[in-house]
Coordinates of C-alpha atoms in Angstrom, one line a residue:
X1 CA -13.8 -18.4 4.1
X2 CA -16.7 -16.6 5.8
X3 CA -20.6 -17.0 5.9
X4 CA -23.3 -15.4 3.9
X5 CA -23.4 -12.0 6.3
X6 CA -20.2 -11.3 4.3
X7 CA -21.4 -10.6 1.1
X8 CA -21.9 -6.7 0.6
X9 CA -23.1 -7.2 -2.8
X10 CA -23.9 -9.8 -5.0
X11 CA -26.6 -9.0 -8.0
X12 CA -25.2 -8.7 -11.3
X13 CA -23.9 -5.1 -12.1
X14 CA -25.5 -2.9 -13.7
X15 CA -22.5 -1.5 -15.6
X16 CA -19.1 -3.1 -17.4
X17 CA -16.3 -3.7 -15.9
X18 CA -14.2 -0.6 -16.3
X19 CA -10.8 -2.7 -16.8
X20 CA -9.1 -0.5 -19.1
X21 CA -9.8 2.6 -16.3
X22 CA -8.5 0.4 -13.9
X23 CA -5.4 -0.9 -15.6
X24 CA -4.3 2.5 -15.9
X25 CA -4.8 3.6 -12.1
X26 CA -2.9 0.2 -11.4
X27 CA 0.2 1.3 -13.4
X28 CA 0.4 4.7 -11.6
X29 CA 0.4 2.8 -8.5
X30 CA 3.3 0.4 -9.9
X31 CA 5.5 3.9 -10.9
X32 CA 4.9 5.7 -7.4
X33 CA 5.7 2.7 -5.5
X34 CA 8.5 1.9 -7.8
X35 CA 9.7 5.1 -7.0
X36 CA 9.3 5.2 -3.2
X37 CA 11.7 1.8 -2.8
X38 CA 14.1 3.3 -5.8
X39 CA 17.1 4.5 -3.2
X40 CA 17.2 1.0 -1.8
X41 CA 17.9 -0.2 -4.9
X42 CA 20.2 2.4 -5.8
X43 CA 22.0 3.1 -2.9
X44 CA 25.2 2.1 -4.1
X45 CA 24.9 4.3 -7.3
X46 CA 23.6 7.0 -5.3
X47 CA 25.6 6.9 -2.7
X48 CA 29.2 7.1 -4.7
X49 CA 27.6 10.0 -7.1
X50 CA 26.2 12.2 -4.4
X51 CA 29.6 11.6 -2.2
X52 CA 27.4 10.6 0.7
X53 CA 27.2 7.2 3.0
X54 CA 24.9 4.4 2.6
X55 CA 22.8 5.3 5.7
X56 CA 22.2 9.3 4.0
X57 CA 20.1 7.7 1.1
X58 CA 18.6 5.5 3.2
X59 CA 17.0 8.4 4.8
X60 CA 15.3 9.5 1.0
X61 CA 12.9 6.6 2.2
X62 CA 12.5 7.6 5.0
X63 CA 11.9 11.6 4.8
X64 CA 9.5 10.3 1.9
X65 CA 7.4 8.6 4.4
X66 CA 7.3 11.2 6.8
X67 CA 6.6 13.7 4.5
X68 CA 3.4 11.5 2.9
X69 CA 2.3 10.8 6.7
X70 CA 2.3 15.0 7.3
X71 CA 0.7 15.9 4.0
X72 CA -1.7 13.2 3.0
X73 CA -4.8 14.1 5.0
X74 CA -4.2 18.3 4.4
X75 CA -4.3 17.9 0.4
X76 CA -6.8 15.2 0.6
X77 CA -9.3 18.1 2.0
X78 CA -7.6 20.6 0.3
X79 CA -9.0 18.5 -3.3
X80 CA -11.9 17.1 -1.7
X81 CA -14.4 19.2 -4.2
X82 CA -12.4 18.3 -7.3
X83 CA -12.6 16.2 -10.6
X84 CA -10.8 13.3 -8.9
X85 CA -9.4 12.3 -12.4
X86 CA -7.8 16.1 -12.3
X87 CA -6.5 15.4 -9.3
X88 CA -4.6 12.3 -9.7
X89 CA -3.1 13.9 -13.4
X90 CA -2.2 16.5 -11.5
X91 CA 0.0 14.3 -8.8
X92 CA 1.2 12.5 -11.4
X93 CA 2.0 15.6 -13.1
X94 CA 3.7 16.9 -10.2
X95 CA 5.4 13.7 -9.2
X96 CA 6.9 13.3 -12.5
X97 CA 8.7 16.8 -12.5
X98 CA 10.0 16.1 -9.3
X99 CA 11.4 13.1 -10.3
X100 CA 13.2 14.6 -13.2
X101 CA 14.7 17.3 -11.0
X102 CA 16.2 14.8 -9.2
X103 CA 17.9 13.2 -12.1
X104 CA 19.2 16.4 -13.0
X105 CA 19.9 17.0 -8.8
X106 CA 23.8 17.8 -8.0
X107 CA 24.4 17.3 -4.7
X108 CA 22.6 15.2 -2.1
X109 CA 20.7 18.1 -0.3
X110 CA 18.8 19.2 -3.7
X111 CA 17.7 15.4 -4.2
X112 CA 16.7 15.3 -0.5
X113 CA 14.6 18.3 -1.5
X114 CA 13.1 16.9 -4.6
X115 CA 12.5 13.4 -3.1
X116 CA 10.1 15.7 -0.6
X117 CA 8.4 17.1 -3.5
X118 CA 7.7 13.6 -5.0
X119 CA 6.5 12.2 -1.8
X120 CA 4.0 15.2 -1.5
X121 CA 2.4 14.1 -5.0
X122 CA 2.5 10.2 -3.9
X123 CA 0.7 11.1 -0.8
X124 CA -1.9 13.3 -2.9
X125 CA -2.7 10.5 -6.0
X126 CA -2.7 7.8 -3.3
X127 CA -4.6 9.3 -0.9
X128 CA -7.5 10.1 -3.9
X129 CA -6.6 6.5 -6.1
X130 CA -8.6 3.9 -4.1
X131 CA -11.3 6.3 -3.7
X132 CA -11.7 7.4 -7.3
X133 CA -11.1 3.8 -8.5
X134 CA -14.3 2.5 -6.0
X135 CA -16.4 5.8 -8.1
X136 CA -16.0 3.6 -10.8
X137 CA -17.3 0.2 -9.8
X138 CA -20.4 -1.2 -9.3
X139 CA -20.6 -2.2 -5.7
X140 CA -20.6 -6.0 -6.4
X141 CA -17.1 -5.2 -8.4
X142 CA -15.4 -3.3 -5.8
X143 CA -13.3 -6.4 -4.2
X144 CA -12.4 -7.2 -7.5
X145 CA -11.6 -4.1 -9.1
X146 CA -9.5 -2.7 -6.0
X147 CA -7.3 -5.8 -6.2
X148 CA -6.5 -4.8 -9.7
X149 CA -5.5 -1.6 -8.4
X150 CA -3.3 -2.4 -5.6
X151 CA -1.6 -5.4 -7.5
X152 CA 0.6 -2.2 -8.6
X153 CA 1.8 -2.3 -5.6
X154 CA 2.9 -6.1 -5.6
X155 CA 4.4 -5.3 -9.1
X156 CA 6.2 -2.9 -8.6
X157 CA 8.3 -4.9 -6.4
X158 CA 8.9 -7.9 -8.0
X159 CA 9.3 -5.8 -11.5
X160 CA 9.7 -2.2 -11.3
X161 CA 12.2 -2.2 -8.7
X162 CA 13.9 -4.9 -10.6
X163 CA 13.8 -3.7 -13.8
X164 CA 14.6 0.2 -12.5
X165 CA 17.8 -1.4 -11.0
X166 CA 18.9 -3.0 -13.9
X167 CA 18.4 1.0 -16.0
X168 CA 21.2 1.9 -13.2
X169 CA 23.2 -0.5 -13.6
X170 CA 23.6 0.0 -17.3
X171 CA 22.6 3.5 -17.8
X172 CA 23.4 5.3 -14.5
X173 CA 20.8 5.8 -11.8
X174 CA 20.0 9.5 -13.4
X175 CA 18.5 7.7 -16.6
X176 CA 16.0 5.9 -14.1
X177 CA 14.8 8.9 -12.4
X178 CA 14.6 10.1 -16.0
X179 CA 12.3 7.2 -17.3
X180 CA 10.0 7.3 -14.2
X181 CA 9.3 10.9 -14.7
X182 CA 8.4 10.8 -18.5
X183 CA 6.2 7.7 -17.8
X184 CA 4.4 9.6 -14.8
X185 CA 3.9 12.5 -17.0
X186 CA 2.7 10.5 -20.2
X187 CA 0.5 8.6 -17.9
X188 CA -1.4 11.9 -16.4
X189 CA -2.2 12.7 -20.1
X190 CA -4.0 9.6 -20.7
X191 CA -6.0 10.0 -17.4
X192 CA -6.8 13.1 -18.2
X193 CA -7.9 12.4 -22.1
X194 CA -9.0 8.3 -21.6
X195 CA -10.4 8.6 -17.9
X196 CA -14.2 9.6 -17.2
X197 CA -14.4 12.4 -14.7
X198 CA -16.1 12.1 -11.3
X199 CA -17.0 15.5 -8.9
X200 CA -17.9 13.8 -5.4
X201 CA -21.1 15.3 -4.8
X202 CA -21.6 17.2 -1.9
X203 CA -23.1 16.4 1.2
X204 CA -26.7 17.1 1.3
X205 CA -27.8 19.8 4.2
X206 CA -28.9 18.2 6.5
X207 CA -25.9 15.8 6.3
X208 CA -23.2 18.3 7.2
X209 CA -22.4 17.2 10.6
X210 CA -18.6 17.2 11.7
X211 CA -16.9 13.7 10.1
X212 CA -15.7 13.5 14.0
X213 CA -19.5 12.4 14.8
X214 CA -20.1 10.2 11.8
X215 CA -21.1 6.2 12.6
X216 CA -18.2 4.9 10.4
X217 CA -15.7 6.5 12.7
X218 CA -15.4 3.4 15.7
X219 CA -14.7 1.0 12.9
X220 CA -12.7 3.1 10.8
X221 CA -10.0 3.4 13.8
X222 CA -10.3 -0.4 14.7
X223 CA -8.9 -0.9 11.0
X224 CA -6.7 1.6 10.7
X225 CA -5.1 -0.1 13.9
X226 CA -5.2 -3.4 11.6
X227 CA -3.0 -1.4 9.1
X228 CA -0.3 0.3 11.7
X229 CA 0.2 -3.3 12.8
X230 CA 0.2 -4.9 9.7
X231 CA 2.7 -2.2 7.9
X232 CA 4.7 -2.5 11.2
X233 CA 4.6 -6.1 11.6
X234 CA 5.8 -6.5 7.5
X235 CA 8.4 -3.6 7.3
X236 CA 10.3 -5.5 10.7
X237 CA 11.0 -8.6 9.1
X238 CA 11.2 -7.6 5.7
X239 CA 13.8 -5.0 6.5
X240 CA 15.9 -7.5 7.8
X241 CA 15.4 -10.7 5.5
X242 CA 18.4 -10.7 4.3
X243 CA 20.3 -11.2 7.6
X244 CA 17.4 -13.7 8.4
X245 CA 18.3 -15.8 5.3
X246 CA 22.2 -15.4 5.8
X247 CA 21.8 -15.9 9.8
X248 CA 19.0 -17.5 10.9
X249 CA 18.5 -20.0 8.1
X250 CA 21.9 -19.7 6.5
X251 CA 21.4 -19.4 3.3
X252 CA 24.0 -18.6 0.8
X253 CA 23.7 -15.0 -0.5
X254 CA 23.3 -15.9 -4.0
X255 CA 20.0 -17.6 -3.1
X256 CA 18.3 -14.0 -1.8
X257 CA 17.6 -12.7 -5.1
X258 CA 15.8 -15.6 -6.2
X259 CA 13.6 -16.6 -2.9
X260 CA 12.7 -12.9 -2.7
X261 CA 11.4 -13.2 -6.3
X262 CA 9.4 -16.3 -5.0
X263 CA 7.8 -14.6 -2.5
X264 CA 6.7 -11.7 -4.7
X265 CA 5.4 -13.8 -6.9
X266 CA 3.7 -15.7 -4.3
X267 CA 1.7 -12.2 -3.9
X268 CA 0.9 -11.8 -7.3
X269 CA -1.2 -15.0 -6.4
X270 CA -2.4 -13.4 -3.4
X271 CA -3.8 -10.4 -5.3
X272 CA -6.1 -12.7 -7.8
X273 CA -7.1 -15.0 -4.7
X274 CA -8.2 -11.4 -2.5
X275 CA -9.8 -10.0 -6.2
X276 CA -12.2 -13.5 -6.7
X277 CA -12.5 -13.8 -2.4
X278 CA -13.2 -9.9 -1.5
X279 CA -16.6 -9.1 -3.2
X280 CA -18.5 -12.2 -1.3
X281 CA -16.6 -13.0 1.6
X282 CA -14.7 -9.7 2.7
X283 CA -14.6 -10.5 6.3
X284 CA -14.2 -13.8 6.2
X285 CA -11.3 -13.8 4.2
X286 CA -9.1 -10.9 5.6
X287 CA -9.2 -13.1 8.7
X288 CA -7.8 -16.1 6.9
X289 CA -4.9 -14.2 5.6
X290 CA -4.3 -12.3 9.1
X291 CA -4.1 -16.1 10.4
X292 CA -1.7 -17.2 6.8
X293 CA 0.8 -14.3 8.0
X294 CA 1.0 -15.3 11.6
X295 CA 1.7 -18.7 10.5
X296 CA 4.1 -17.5 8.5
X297 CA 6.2 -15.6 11.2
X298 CA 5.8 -18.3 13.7
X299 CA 7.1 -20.5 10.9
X300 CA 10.2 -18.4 10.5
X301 CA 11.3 -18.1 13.7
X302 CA 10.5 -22.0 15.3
X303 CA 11.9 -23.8 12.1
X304 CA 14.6 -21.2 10.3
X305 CA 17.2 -24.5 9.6
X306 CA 14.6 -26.0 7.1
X307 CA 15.0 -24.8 3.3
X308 CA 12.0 -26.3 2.6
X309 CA 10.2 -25.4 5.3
X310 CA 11.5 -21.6 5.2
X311 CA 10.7 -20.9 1.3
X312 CA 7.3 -22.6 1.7
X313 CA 6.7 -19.9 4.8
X314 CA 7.8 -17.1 2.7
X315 CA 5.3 -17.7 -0.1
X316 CA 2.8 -17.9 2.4
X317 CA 4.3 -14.5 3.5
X318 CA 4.4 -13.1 0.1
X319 CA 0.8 -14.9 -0.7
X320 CA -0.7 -13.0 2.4
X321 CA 0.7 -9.7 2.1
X322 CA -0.5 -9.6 -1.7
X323 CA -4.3 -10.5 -1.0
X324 CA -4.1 -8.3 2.4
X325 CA -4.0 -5.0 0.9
X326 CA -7.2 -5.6 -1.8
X327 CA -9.1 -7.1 1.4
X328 CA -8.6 -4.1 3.6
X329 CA -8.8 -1.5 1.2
X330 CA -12.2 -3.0 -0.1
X331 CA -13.7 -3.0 3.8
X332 CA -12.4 0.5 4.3
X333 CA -14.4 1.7 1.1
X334 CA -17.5 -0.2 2.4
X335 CA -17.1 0.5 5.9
X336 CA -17.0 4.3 5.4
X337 CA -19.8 6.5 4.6
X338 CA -19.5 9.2 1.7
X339 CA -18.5 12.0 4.7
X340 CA -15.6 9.8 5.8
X341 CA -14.6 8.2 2.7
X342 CA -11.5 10.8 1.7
X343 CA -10.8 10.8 5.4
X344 CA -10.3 7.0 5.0
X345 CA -8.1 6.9 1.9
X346 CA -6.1 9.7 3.0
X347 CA -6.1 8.1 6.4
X348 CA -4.9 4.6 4.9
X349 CA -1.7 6.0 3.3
X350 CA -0.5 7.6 6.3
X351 CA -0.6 4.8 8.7
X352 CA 0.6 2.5 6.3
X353 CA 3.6 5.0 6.2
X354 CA 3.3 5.1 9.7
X355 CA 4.0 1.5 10.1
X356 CA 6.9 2.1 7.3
X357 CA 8.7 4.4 9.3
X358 CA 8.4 2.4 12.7
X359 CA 9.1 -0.9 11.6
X360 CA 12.8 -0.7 11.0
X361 CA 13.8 1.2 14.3
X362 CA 11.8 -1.8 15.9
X363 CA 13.2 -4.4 14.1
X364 CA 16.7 -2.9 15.0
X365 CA 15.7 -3.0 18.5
X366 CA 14.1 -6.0 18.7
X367 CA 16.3 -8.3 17.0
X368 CA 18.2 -6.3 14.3
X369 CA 20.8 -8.4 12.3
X370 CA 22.1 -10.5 15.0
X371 CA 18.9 -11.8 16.4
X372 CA 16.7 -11.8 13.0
X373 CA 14.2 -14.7 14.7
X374 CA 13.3 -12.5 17.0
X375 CA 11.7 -10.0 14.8
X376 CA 9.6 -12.7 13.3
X377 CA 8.8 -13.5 16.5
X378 CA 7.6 -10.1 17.0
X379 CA 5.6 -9.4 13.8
X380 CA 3.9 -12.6 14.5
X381 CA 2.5 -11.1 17.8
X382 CA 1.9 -8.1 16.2
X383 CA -0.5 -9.8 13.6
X384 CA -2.1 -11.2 16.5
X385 CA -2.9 -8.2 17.6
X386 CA -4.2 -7.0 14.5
X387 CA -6.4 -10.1 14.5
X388 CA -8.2 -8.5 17.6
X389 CA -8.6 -5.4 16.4
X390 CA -10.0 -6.5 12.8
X391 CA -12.6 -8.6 14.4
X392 CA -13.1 -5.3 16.8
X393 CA -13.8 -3.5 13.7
X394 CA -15.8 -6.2 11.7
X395 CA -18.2 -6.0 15.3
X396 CA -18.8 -2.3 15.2
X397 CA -19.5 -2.2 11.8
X398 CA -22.2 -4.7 12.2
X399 CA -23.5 -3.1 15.3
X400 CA -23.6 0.2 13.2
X401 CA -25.7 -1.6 10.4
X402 CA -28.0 -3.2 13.2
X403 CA -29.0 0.3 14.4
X404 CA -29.6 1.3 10.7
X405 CA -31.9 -1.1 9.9
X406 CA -33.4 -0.6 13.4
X407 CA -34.3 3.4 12.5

C-alpha cells in the first residue's frame, strides 16, 4: 500500500499505549456525533411535538453545521494556551447542558436556540480532540491511536443513532436528549479526574512568526481541499441513498435499514484496517482508499440493477469512509508543525462541516431523488479530484522535508 518513504515512525515506543485515555476521547466523539445526526432520526417525533414541518428540523442539522463552521477556528485560539483536558470537559460540560435545555425546550425556536449552543461546544471539543489525543501518543502510535478516536464517529452511526432512536420511540424523544446530556456531563468528570493534563507549550521566541508564513501551510490547504471534497462527495450520495435504493436499484424499503447497517459495519472494518495501515504506510494507503471510494461510486451508478453487485459497492463505500478519516487525520497531525497544529484541527472540523452543508443542496441539484445515479456519478468525480489534490499535498510535504534536511 505504499513504499518505505511512508513510514513517519517506526522504533518501538517509548511509552504505553494510553488505550484507556483513548477509549474515553472515542466515546465523546460517539455522543457528539450521535447528537449532531439526532433530528434525522427524530424528525418525526420532533416534528409532531414542536408543531413544525419535516423540512424545519431538518434545518437543526443544518444551523449546527453552520454554526460549528463560524466558531471552530475563534474558540480554538481563544483555548489555545489551555490544559486541553480542561478544555474538552469543559465542551462536554457545556454541550451536555445544552442538550438538556433542549429536552426541556417548548417550542421549536428555543430548541433551535439550544441546538446552536450544542454545536458551539461540538465545534470546541472537536476542534481540540484529535489534537490532544496525538499529545498522548508516541509518534509511532499516532495512526493507530487516532483510528481509535475517530471510530466514534463510525459508531455513532451504526449504534448511537440506532439505539437513540429506539429511546424515542419508546420513551419520547425528550428522554434522549435527556440521556445524551447526563452521559456528556458524566463523561467530562472522568476526563477531568482519569485524564492526564497537557499545556501546549509555547512557541519559543524566535519561533513566533505569523502561522500565515509557516512551511506546513501549502500542504495543509492541499488536504483540507481532500476533506471539502471528500465530506461533499459522501454527504451527496448519502443524503440521497434511500431514493438510490428505492429508484435506481429498486430495492424494497424494508431492505434499507439492513444494507445501511451493512455498510456501517463495513466501516467499522475500515477503522481497524486505517489503525494497523496508518502508522507505516500513511500515504500510501489514503490513496488506496480514495481509489476504493471512487470505485465504489462508479459502481453505483454503471451497475444499480445488481443486488449483489450494489451491496458489495456499498461496503466498499462504508469500508472506505471508515479507514478515510483515521488516514487523513493522522497526515494532518504529521504534516503540521506545533504553530499550525490547532489551526489544523480546528480547520478540519469546519470543512468537514463545510462539505456537510454543501453536499445536500448539490445533490438536490445534481440528481436529487429522481436522478439518484447521477449523484454517484458526481461524488465519484469529486473523489477524483480529491485524488489530485492529496497527491498535491503528499508532494509539498515532501518538498518541505527536502529543504529541511537541506538547511
Amino acid at each position: 500500500m505504499g513504499t518505505s518513504t511512508d513510514v513517519t515512525a517506526t522504533s518501538a515506543p517509548a511509552t504505553p499505549f494510553p488505550l484507556r485515555a483513548l477509549l474515553l476521547l472515542s466515546f465523546g466523539v460517539l455522543v457528539t456525533v450521535t447528537a449532531e445526526s439526532l433530528p434525522a432520526g427524530l424528525m418525526p417525533e420532533l416534528s409532531a411535538d414542536l408543531g413544525v414541518s419535516h423540512a424545519q428540523i431538518g434545518l437543526l442539522i443544518s444551523v449546527w453545521a453552520l454554526t460549528v463552521i463560524v466558531t471552530s477556528i475563534p474558540l480554538t485560539r481563544a483555548g489555545a494556551r489551555f490544559d486541553r483536558r480542561l478544555v474538552i470537559a469543559g465542551a462536554l460540560a457545556a454541550f451536555a447542558l445544552a442538550n438538556l435545555a433542549t429536552a426541556f425546550a417548548p417550542g421549536y425556536e428555543f430548541a433551535f436556540a439550544t441546538r446552536i449552543l450544542a454545536a458551539i461546544a461540538h465545534g470546541a471539543f472537536w476542534a481540540v480532540v484529535m489534537v490532544y489525543a496525538a499529545a498522548l501518543l508516541a509518534p509511532a502510535q499516532l495512526g493507530r491511536g487516532l483510528a481509535i478516536v475517530t471510530g466514534g464517529g463510525t459508531a455513532a452511526t451504526i449504534i448511537g443513532l440506532p439505539l437513540a432512536t429506539l429511546v424515542a420511540q419508546g420513551l419520547g424523544w425528550r428522554a434522549t436528549f435527556v440521556g445524551l446530556g447526563v452521559i456528556a456531563l458524566l463523561l467530562g468528570v472522568v476526563v477531568v479526574l482519569k485524564m492526564p493534563p497537557h499545556v501546549p507549550s509555547p512557541a519559543p521566541h524566535g519561533e513566533r512568526t505569523s502561522v500565515l508564513r509557516d512551511e506546513s501551510l501549502p500542504a495543509l490547504a492541499a488536504f483540507g481541499v481532500v476533506a471539502v471534497l471528500i465530506a461533499t462527495a459522501q454527504f451527496a450520495s448519502f443524503t440521497y441513498i434511500r431514493p438510490y435504493l428505492e429508484v435506481s436499484a429498486s430495492i424494497e424499503a424494508g431492505w434499507a435499514a439492513g444494507l445501511l447497517f451493512v455498510a456501517g459495519a463495513a466501516g467499522l472494518v475500515g477503522v481497524v484496517a486505517a489503525g494497523a495501515a496508518a502508522d507505516r504506510y500513511p500515504r500510501g494507503s489514503l490513496i488506496v482508499v480514495l481509489i476504493l471510494l471512487v470505485v465504489s461510486f462508479v459502481t453505483l451508478t454503471v451497475a444499480s440493477r445488481s443486488l449483489p453487485t450494489v451491496i458489495v459497492a456499498l461496503m466498499v463505500w462504508g469500508f472506505a469512509l471508515g479507514a478515510i478519516f483515521p488516514l487523513l487525520q493522522t497526515i494532518l497531525i504529521r504534516t503540521s508543525t506545533p504553530r499550525t497544529r490547532n489551526l489544523a484541527g480546528a480547520g478540519i472540523v469546519v470543512l468537514f462541516n463545510l462539505g456537510i452543508a454543501a453536499g445536500p443542496a448539490i445533490g438536490a441539484v445534481v440528481g436529487g431523488e429522481d436522478s439518484p445515479t447521477s449523484i454517484t456519478a458526481a461524488s465519484a468525480v469529486a473523489i477524483v479530484v480529491a485524488t489530485g489534490f492529496a497527491l498535491t499535498g503528499f508532494a509539498l510535504s515532501r518538498e518541505r522535508e527536502r529543504r529541511a534536511h537541506a538547511r
